Coordinates of C-alpha atoms and ligand atoms in Angstrom, one line a residue:
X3 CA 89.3 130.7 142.6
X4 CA 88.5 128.7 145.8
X5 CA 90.9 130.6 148.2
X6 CA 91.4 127.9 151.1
X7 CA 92.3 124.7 147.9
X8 CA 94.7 127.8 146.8
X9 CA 96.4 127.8 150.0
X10 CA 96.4 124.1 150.7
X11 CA 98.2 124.0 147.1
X12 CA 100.6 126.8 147.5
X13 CA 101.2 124.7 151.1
X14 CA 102.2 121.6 149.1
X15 CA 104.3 122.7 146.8
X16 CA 107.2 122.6 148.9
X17 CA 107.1 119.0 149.5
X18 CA 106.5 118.8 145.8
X19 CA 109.4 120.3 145.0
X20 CA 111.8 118.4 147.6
X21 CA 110.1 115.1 145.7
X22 CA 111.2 116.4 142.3
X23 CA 114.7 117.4 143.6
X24 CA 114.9 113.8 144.8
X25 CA 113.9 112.5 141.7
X26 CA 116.8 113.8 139.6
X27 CA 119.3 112.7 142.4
X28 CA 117.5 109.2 142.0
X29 CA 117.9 110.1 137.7
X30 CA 121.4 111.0 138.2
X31 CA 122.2 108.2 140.6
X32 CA 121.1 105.7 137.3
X33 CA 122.3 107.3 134.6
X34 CA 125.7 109.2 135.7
X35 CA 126.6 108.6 139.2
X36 CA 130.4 107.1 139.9
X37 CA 129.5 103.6 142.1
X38 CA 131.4 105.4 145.2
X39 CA 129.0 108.5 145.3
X40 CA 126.3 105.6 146.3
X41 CA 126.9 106.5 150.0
X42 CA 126.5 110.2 149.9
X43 CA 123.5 109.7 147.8
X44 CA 121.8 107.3 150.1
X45 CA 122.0 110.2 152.8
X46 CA 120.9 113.1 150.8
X47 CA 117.9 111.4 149.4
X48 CA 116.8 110.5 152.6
X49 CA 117.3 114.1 153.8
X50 CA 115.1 115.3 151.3
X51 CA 112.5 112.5 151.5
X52 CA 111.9 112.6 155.3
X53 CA 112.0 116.6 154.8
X54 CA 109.4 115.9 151.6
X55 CA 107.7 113.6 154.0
X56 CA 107.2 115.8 157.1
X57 CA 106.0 118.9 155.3
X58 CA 102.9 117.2 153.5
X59 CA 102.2 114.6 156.5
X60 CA 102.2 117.3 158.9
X61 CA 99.4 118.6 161.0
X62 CA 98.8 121.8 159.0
X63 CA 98.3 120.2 156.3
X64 CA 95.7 118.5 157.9
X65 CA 94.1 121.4 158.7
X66 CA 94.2 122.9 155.6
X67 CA 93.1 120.1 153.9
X68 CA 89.9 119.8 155.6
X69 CA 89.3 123.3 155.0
X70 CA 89.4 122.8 151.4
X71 CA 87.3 119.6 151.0
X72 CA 84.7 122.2 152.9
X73 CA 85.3 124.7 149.9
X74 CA 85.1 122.0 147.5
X75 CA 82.1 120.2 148.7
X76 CA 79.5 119.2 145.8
X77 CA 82.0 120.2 143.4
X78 CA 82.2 117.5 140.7
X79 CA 85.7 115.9 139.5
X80 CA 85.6 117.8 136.4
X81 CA 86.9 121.0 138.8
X82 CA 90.8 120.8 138.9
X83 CA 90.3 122.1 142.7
X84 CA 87.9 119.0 143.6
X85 CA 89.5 116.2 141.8
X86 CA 93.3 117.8 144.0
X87 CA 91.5 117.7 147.7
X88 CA 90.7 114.2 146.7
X89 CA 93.9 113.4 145.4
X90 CA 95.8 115.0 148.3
X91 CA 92.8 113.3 150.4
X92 CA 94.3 109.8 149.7
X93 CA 98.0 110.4 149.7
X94 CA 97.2 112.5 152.9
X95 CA 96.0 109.6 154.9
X96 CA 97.8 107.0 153.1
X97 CA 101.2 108.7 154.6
X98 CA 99.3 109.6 158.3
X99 CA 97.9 106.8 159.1
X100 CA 101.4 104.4 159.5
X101 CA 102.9 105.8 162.6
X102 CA 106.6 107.1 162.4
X103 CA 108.3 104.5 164.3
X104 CA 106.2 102.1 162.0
X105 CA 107.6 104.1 158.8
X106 CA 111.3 104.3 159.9
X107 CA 110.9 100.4 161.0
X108 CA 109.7 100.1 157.3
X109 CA 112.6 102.3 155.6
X110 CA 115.2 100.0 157.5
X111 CA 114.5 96.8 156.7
X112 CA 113.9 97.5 153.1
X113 CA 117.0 99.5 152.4
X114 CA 118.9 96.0 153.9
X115 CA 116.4 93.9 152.2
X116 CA 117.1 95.3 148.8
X117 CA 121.3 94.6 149.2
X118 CA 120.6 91.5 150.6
X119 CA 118.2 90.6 147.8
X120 CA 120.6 91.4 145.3
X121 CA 123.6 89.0 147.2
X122 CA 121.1 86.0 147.3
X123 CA 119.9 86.0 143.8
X124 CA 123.5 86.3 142.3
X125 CA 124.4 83.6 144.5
X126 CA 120.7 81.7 143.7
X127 CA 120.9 81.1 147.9
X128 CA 116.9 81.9 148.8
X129 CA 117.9 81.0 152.0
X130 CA 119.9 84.4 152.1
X131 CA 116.7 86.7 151.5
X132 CA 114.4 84.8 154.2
X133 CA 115.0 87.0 156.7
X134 CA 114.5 90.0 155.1
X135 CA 111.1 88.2 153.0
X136 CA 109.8 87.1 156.6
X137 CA 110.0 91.0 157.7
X138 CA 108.9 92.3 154.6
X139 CA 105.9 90.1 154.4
X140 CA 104.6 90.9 158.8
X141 CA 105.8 94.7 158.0
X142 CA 103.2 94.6 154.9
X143 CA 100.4 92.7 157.1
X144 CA 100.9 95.3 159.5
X145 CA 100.9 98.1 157.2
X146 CA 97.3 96.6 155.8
X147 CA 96.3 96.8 159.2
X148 CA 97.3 100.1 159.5
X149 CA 95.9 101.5 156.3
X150 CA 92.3 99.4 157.4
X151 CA 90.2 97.4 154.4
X152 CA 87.1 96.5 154.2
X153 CA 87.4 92.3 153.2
X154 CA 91.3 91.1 152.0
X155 CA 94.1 92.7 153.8
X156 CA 95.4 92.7 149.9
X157 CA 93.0 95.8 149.2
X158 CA 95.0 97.9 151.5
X159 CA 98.2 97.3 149.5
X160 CA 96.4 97.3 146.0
X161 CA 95.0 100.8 146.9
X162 CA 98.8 101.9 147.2
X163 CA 99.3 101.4 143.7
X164 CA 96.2 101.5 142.1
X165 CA 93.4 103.5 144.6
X166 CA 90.2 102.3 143.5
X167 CA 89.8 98.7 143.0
X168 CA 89.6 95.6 145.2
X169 CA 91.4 92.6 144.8
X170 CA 88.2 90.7 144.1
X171 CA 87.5 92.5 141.8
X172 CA 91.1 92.2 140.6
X173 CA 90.4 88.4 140.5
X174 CA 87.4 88.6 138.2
X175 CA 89.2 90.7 135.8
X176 CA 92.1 88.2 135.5
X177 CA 89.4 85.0 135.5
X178 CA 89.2 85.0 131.8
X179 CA 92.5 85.4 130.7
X180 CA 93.6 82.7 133.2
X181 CA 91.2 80.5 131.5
X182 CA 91.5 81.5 127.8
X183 CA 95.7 82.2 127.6
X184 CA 97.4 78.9 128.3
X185 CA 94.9 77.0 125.5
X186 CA 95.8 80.0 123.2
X187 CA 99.7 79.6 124.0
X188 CA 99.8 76.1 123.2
X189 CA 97.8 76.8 120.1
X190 CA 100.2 79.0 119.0
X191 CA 103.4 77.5 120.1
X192 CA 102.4 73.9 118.1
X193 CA 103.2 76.5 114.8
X194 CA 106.0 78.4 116.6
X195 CA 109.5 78.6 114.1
X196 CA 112.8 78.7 115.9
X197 CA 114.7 81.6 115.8
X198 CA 116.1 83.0 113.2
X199 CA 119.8 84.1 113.9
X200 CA 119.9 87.5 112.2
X201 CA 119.0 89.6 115.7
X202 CA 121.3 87.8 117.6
X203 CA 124.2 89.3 115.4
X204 CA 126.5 92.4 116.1
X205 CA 124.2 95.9 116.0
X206 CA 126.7 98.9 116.9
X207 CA 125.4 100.5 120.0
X208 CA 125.6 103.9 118.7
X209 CA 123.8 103.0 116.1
X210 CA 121.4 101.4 118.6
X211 CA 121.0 105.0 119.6
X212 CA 120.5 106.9 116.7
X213 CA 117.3 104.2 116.1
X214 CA 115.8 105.1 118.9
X215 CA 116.6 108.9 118.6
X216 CA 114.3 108.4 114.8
X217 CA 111.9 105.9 117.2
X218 CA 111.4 108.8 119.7
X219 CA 111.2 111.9 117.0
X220 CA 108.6 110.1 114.9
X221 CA 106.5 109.4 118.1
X222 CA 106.6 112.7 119.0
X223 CA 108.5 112.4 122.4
X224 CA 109.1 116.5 122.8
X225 CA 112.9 116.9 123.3
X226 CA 112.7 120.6 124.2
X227 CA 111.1 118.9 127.3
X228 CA 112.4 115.4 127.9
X229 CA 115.9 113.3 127.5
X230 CA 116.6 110.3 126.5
X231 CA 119.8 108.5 128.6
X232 CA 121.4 104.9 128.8
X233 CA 120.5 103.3 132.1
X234 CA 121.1 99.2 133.3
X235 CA 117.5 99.4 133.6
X236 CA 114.9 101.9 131.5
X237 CA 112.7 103.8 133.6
X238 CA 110.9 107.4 133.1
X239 CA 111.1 110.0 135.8
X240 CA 110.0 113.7 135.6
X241 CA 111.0 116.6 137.3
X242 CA 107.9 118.8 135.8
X243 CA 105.4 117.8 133.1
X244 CA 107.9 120.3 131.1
X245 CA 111.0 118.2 132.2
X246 CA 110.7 113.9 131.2
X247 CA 113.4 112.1 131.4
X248 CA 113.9 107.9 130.2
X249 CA 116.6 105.9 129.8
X250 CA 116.8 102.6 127.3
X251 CA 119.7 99.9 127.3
X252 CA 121.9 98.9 124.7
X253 CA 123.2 95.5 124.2
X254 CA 125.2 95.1 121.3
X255 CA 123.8 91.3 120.2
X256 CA 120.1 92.4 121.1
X257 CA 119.0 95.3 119.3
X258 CA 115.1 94.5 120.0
X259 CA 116.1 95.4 123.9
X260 CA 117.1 99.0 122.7
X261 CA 113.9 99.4 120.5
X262 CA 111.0 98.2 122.7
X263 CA 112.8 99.7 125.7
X264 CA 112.8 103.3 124.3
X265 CA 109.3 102.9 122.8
X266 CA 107.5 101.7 126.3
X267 CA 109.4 104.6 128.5
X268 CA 108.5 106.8 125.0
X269 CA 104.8 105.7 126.0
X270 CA 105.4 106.9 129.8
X271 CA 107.2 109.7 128.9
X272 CA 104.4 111.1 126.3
X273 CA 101.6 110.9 129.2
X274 CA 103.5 113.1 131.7
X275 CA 104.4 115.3 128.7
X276 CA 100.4 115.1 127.9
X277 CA 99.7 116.4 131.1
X278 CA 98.5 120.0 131.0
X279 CA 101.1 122.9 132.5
X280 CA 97.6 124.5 134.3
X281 CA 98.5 121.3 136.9
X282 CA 102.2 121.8 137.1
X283 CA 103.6 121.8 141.1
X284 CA 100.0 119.9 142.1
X285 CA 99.4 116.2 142.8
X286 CA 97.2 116.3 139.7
X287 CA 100.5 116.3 137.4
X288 CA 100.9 113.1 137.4
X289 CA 99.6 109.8 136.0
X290 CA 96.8 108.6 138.0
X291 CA 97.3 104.9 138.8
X292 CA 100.4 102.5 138.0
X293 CA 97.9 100.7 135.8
X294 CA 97.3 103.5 133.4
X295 CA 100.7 104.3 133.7
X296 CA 101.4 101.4 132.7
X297 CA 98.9 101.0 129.7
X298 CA 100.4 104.0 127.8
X299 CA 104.1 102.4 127.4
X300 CA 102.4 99.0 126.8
X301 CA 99.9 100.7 124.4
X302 CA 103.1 102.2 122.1
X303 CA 105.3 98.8 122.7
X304 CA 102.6 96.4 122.1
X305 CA 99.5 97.4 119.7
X306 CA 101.6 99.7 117.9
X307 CA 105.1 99.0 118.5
X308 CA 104.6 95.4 117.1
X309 CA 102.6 96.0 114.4
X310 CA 102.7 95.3 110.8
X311 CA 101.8 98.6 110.1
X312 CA 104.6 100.3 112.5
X313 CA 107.2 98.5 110.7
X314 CA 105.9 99.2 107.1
X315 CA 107.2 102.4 108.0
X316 CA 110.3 102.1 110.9
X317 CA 111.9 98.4 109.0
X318 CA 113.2 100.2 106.3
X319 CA 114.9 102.6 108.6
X320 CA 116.2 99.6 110.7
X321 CA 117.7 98.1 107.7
X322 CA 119.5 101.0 106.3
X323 CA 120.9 101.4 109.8
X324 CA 121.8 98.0 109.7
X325 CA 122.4 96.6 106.1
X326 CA 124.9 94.1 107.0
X327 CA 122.8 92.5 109.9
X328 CA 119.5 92.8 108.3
X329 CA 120.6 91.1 104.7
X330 CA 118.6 87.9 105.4
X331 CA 115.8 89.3 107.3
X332 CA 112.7 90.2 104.9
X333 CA 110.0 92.3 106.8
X334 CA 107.8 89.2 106.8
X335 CA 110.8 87.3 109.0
X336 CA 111.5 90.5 111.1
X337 CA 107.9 91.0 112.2
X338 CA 107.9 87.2 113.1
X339 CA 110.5 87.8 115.3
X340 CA 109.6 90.9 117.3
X341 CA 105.9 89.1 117.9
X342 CA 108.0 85.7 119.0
X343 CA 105.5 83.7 121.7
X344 CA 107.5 81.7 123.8
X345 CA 106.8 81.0 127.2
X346 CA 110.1 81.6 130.0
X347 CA 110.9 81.6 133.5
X348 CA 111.8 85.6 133.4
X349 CA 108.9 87.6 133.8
X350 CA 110.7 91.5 132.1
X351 CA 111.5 89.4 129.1
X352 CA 107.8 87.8 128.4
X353 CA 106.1 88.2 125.3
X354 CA 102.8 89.9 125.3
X355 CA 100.6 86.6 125.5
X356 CA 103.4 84.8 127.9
X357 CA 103.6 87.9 130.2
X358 CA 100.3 88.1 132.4
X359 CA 100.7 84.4 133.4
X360 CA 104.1 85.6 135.2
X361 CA 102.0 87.8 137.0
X362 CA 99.3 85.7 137.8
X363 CA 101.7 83.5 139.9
X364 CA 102.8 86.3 141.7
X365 CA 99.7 87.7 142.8
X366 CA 98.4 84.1 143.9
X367 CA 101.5 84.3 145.9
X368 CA 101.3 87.4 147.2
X369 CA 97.5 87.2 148.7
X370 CA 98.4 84.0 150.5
X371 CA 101.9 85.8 151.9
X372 CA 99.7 88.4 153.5
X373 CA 96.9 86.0 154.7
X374 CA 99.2 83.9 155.9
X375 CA 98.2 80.8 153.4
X376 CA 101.2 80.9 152.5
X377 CA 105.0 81.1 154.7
X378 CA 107.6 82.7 153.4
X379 CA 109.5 79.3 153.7
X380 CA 107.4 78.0 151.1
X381 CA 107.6 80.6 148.6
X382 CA 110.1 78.6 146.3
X383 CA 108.7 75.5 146.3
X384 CA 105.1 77.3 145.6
X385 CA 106.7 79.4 142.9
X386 CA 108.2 76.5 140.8
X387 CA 104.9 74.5 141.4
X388 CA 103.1 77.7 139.5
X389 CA 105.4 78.4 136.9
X390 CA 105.6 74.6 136.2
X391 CA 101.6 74.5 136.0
X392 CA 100.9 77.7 134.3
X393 CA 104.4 78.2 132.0
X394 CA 104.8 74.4 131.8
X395 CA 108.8 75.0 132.9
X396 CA 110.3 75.1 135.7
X397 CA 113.3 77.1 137.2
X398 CA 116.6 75.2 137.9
X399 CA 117.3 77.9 141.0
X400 CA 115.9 80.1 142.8
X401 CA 118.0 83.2 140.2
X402 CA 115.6 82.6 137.7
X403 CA 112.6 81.7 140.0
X404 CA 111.2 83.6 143.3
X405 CA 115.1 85.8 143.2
X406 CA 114.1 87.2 140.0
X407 CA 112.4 90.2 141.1
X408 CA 113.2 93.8 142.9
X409 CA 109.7 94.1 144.5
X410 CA 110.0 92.4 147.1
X411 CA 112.8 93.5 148.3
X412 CA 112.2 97.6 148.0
X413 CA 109.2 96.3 150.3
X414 CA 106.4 96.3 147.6
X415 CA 103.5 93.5 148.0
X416 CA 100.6 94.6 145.7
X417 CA 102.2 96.1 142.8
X418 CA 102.3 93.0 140.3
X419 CA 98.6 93.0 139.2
X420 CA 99.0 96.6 137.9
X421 CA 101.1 95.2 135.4
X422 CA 98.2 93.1 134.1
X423 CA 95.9 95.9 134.6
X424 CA 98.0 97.9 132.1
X425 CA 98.1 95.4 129.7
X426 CA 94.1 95.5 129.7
X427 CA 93.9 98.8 129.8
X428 CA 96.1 99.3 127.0
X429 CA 94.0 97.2 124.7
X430 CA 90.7 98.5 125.6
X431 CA 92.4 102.1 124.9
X432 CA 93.9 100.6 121.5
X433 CA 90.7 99.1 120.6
X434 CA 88.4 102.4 121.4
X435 CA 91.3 104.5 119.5
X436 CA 90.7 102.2 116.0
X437 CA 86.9 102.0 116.3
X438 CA 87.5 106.0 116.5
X439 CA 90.4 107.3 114.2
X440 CA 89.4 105.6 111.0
X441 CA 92.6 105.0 109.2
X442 CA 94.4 104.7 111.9
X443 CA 97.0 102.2 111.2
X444 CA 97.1 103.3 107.7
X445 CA 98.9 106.5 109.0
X446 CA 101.2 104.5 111.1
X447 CA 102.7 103.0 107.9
X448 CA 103.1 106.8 106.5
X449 CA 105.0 107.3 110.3
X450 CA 102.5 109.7 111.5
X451 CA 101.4 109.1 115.1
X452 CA 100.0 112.3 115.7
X453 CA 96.6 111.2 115.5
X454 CA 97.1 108.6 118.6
X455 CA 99.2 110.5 120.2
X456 CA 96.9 113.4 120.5
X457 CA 93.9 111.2 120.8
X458 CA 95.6 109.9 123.8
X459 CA 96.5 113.3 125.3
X460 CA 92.5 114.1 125.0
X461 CA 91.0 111.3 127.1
X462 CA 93.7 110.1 129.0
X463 CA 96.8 112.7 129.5
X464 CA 95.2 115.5 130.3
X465 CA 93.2 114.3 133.4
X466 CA 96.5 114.1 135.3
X467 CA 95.7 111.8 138.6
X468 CA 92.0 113.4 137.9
X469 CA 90.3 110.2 137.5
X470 CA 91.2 106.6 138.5
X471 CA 91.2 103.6 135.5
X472 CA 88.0 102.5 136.3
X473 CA 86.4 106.1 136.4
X474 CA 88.6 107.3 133.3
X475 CA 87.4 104.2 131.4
X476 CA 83.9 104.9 132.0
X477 CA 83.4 108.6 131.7
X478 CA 85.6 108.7 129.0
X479 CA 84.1 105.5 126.8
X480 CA 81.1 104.5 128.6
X481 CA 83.8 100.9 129.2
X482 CA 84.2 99.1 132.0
X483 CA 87.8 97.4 133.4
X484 CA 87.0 93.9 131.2
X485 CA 89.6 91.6 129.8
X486 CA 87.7 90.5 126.5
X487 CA 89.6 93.5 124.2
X488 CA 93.1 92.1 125.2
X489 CA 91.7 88.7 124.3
X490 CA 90.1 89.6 121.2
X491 CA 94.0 91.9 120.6
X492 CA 96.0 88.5 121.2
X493 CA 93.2 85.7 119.5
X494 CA 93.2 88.2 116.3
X495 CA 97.1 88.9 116.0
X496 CA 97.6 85.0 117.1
X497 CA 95.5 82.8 116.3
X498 CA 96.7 80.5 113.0
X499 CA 97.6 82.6 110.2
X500 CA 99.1 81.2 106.7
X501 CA 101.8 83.3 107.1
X502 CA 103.1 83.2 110.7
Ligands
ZN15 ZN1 106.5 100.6 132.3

């Protein structure tokens, strides 16, 4: 055992541990906080992250790191203690190298920004959220500066969210789908029914729940280490890879919010559970970008959750939950309905062909903020232009337009194209994981996941932060990040069918 990585690791478990008992004020604060705790929260989360912060940006740390990339040197990634100093490498300079004054300017205006976002798109008044856009935008130019890149000030940001690949090369990936979606979307919407009422009708919430209790067990979601709760808005948080939490919504008069909710947080939730308890209290227990974080719930929402074969075996569940609602619905019309194309102004409610041209406007946007292409002033304008060009609609204000989002306002530029990334990565995964479970889907209309899921804990989960997507994707697979298997996933389940 490497004694000076051992030390560095018992060094860092503190701030671990602060971040984790942050993370379930955060998880409380969502799911079962009174509104008037909100200030006392605020102040005790930023006790513990400034405590979290100081202990593992702090000068012995420093020390002890380099002393461990010494003990590590030629070491390959494989080693748990090789694949951590880099980890802790990245984080370590990514937190060291934005002076304090810089980081508490930061903390500031984003904590104003966000309640000031959140005013201006209820009242649809962009003008409101200028300011705070304008400071968000120099504070994220100065931060790239900060952080240093090599040729976009973009790649500084990108590398917060997912370390290891540029935003030109971000570009190239997204080229063909850019080119190849918006012919496919009006292919398919030329053949596109309207809505069939059935799923607009009444669903009992609590019944709502009990669905996505079966959705969860049959997955394989591991209750003797995770929860499921009710939040506004799902999300997955974890406390130890023994300890997941999510959250899914319930609307009463939307019961396909409730199902694809639980089964993409299901999707995060199984990675961190995936994750092996020989990296518990280390940076390696966690997932390793936002991209392939975000591949796993897309992964169980998209290729599986909306398949034929997923429903052979969940439908007749649904209906004997709902008998009433469902007494007009044959499979046929219900699978019609969950793989509905129709291009929106509101990105979190896309479908899966729809969705990546949401984020393409924002990432357009987003380079030009930081270059300076582009003023904050002209964000709406720019944004409508997009959507109206790429979407073919555009938004009557600014609510359902350049308001729509948190990102910006919690201070994040460069997070959007994970989103994309995730949805690539997810079919590339789902394509690999059919080429090598024969039978796959046939076992999905038996409800047995077990084969996925486990597939998915041996070449993904159980790297931890190990690898990034790129390096994952080719050790793994011999694959490199391409967008042709999420083409070939959405031509194949799209493109003109007798019965669609
Ligand atoms: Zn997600």
């Amino acid at each position: 055992m490497p004694r000076k990585v051992q030390t560095l690791i018992e060094h860092l478990q503190r701030p671990l541990d602060l971040t984790h008992a942050a993370a379930i004020l955060h998880w409380d604060q969502n799911v079962s906080m009174p509104d008037r705790g909100i200030r006392a929260r605020a102040l005790q989360l930023s006790t513990l992250s400034s405590l979290a912060h100081s202990l593992f940006a702090s000068e012995k740390t420093g020390e002890l790191l380099a002393e461990a990339e010494e003990e590590v040197r030629g070491m390959e990634l494989e080693e748990d203690h090789a694949a951590l100093v880099r980890v802790v490498r990245r984080l370590y300079d990514q937190e060291t190298k934005l002076p304090s004054a810089f980081v508490e300017e930061e903390s500031l205006a984003t904590s104003q920004a966000y309640d000031i976002w959140r005013q201006a798109r209820e009242k649809r008044d962009f003008s409101l959220f200028l300011p705070s856009l304008k400071q968000v935008v120099d504070l994220n130019r100065r931060k790239a500066d900060y952080l240093g890149y090599e040729k976009h000030p973009y790649d500084a940001l990108l590398q917060l969210y997912e370390p290891g690949i540029t935003t030109a090369e971000v570009e190239e990936l997204f080229a063909p789908l850019r080119k190849e979606l918006p012919p496919l979307l009006r292919e398919i919407r030329s053949r596109t029914a309207p809505p069939h009422p059935a799923l607009g009708r009444h669903y009992p919430e609590e019944k709502q729940w009990e669905f996505s209790l079966a959705l969860l067990d049959r997955m394989g979601f591991d209750f003797q280490q995770g929860r499921l709760d009710r939040s506004p808005h799902p999300f997955t948080t974890n406390f130890s890879v023994e300890d997941v939490r999510i959250t899914t919504r319930l609307f009463s008069h939307n019961p396909l919010s409730s199902i694809f909710s639980t089964i993409h947080e299901a999707g995060h939730a199984l990675y961190e559970m995936g994750i092996p308890l020989s990296l518990e209290r280390t940076h390696l227990a966690q997932g390793a970008t936002l991209g392939l974080h975000e591949s796993q719930s897309r992964l169980w929402e998209n290729q599986v959750g909306r398949s034929r074969a997923f429903w052979n075996y969940f439908y007749p569940i649904f209906r004997a939950f709902f008998p009433e609602q469902t007494r007009d619905v044959d499979p046929a019309l219900f699978l019609r309905e969950i793989n509905r194309v129709e291009p929106g102004l509101i990105r979190v409610e896309a479908d899966e062909v729809t969705y990546n041209l949401h984020i393409f406007v924002r990432f357009e946007l987003e380079k030009e903020l930081v270059t300076g292409a582009l003023s904050p002033e002209e964000v709406p304008e720019a944004w409508n232009a997009r959507y109206e060009s790429m979407l073919g609609l555009r938004p009557a204000h600014d609510g359902e337009g350049c308001l729509q989002d948190v990102h910006w306002s919690h201070g994040s530029l460069g997070y959007f194209p994970t989103y994309t990334l995730g949805n690539l990565l997810a079919a590339s995964l789902y394509a690999q994981a059919k080429a090598r479970l024969p039978g796959l889907e046939e076992s999905f209309a038996e409800g047995e996941f077990a084969s996925l899921r486990e597939w998915l804990r041996e070449h993904v989960h159980r790297h931890g932060a190990r690898y990034t997507a790129r390096e994952l994707m080719e050790r793994e697979f011999g694959e490199t990040l391409r967008a042709e298997p999420l083409l070939t996933y959405l031509r194949e389940k799209y493109a003109a069918r007798p019965d669609a």
